[in-house]
Amino acid sequence: MTEKLIFLTPGPSELYFTVEDHLKIAFREHLLSISHRSAQFQEVVTHTTQELRKLMNIPDNFYIVFTASATEVWERIMENLVEKTSFHFINGTFSKRFYDTAIALDRKSTQITSELGQGFDLEKVTIPDEAEVIGLALNETSTGVAMPLEQITELRATYPEKLIAVDAVSAVPFPALDFNQIDTLFFSVQKCFGLPAGLGVWIFNERCVEKAQKLIQKQSIGFHHSIPSFIKQADKNQTPCTPNMLNIFLLGKVAEDMNRYGIENIRRDINYKSALLYHALENSSKFEIFVKNSNFQSKTVVVADVLSGDNSEFLSVCREKGLVVGTGYGSAKKSQIRIANFPAHSKETIEKLVDIIQNY
Ligand SMILES: *Cc1c(COP(=O)(O)O)cnc(C)c1O
């Protein structure tokens, strides 16, 4: 028998507790075999987008479309929304890859990079006039740095003509984000939504549609997954190609479950659990919280330095108790731990982990 394990890794992570039941329904309703052009599948798309709109408070003037991953959306944003240059806030590996994508696609993009584990002081940032898009990560999963929502509001007020593109992968649905402050947002489902990997969700407003329609007069904006192609299909609750139908279905079901539980309850739980985690780490002589300024501490991915030696002993103590905690990312793989605090992680699980930290 395989041991029972709970995954506190920041993606893929523990599945939301209803996923298994929904998988059985998907089998029973032949969702793995029906045509993606069928009325039955159109209903699935309709349901999923409606539940997401409700859960994340997405206004009607935003389209919701499905991609392979968040990584794909970095490319689609460059192709569809950036003629020459974008500007990027880099505070870890994922936000850097968004910028790297721009450079790889020959955009003359620029960036500001924070010290690892730190946020940005917007007073000290000047975004070039030419930048068409501002790219940022709401929650930088590699370092556990979150961007406060007030900073997004400030960017909107200072640069109203630029499009704001938000990588929200390990954040949503937790932050109470006002979509009127941004133009486009994207995420993958294997983090906070507690689903199997292999589906990206891209949300964009009319300003993005207009920009893509203007750009297509001048240069290639891609083909199958261009904004015009996406919206032509989205208007019929369809997709340009055969999508990850199973995951689109599961996303709708889990979003429905989350709506039933209530977004305010989800936020309250995440706040409570993150307070427990930060408190335990703060009071431990074995760890040091990586993000020092609490304004920038992520509530959904908690990162700490291991003070002596590497993380292997702690990770195996956790594993013996059935908890799989995340390693550090990249060069911090051995020297840090990363703890996912997603809706799928119960209070009991986090309390158990806090107990292990306190006794370690
Ligand atoms: C995981 C992650 C990505 C990449 O997601 P994929 O599903 O691998 O494309 C992008 N940005 C952030 C912030 C992430 O945490």
CSV table of C-alpha atoms and ligand atoms in Angstrom, one decimal, residues 69-72 74 94 137 139-141 167 169-170 188 190-191, ligand 1:
chain,number,residue,atom,x,y,z
A,69,SER,CA,-0.4,26.7,-19.2
A,70,ALA,CA,0.6,30.0,-17.7
A,71,THR,CA,3.9,29.7,-19.5
A,72,GLU,CA,2.0,29.8,-22.8
A,74,TRP,CA,3.6,34.8,-21.5
A,94,PHE,CA,8.8,33.2,-12.7
A,137,ALA,CA,3.7,38.6,-10.6
A,139,ASN,CA,2.8,36.1,-6.0
A,140,GLU,CA,6.4,35.2,-7.0
A,141,THR,CA,6.3,31.5,-6.2
A,167,ASP,CA,0.8,36.6,-13.5
A,169,VAL,CA,-0.5,31.7,-10.8
A,170,SER,CA,0.0,30.9,-7.1
A,188,SER,CA,-2.4,27.7,-14.1
A,190,GLN,CA,-2.2,23.2,-10.3
A,191,LYS,CA,-1.5,25.7,-7.6
B,1,LIG,C1,4.0,27.8,-11.7
B,1,LIG,C2,4.1,29.2,-12.1
B,1,LIG,C3,4.1,29.6,-13.5
B,1,LIG,C4,4.2,28.5,-14.6
B,1,LIG,O1,3.1,27.7,-14.6
B,1,LIG,P1,3.0,26.5,-15.7
B,1,LIG,O2,1.7,25.8,-15.4
B,1,LIG,O3,4.2,25.7,-15.5
B,1,LIG,O4,3.0,27.2,-17.0
B,1,LIG,C5,4.2,30.9,-13.9
B,1,LIG,N1,4.2,31.9,-12.9
B,1,LIG,C6,4.1,31.6,-11.6
B,1,LIG,C7,4.1,32.7,-10.6
B,1,LIG,C8,4.1,30.3,-11.2
B,1,LIG,O5,4.0,30.0,-9.9
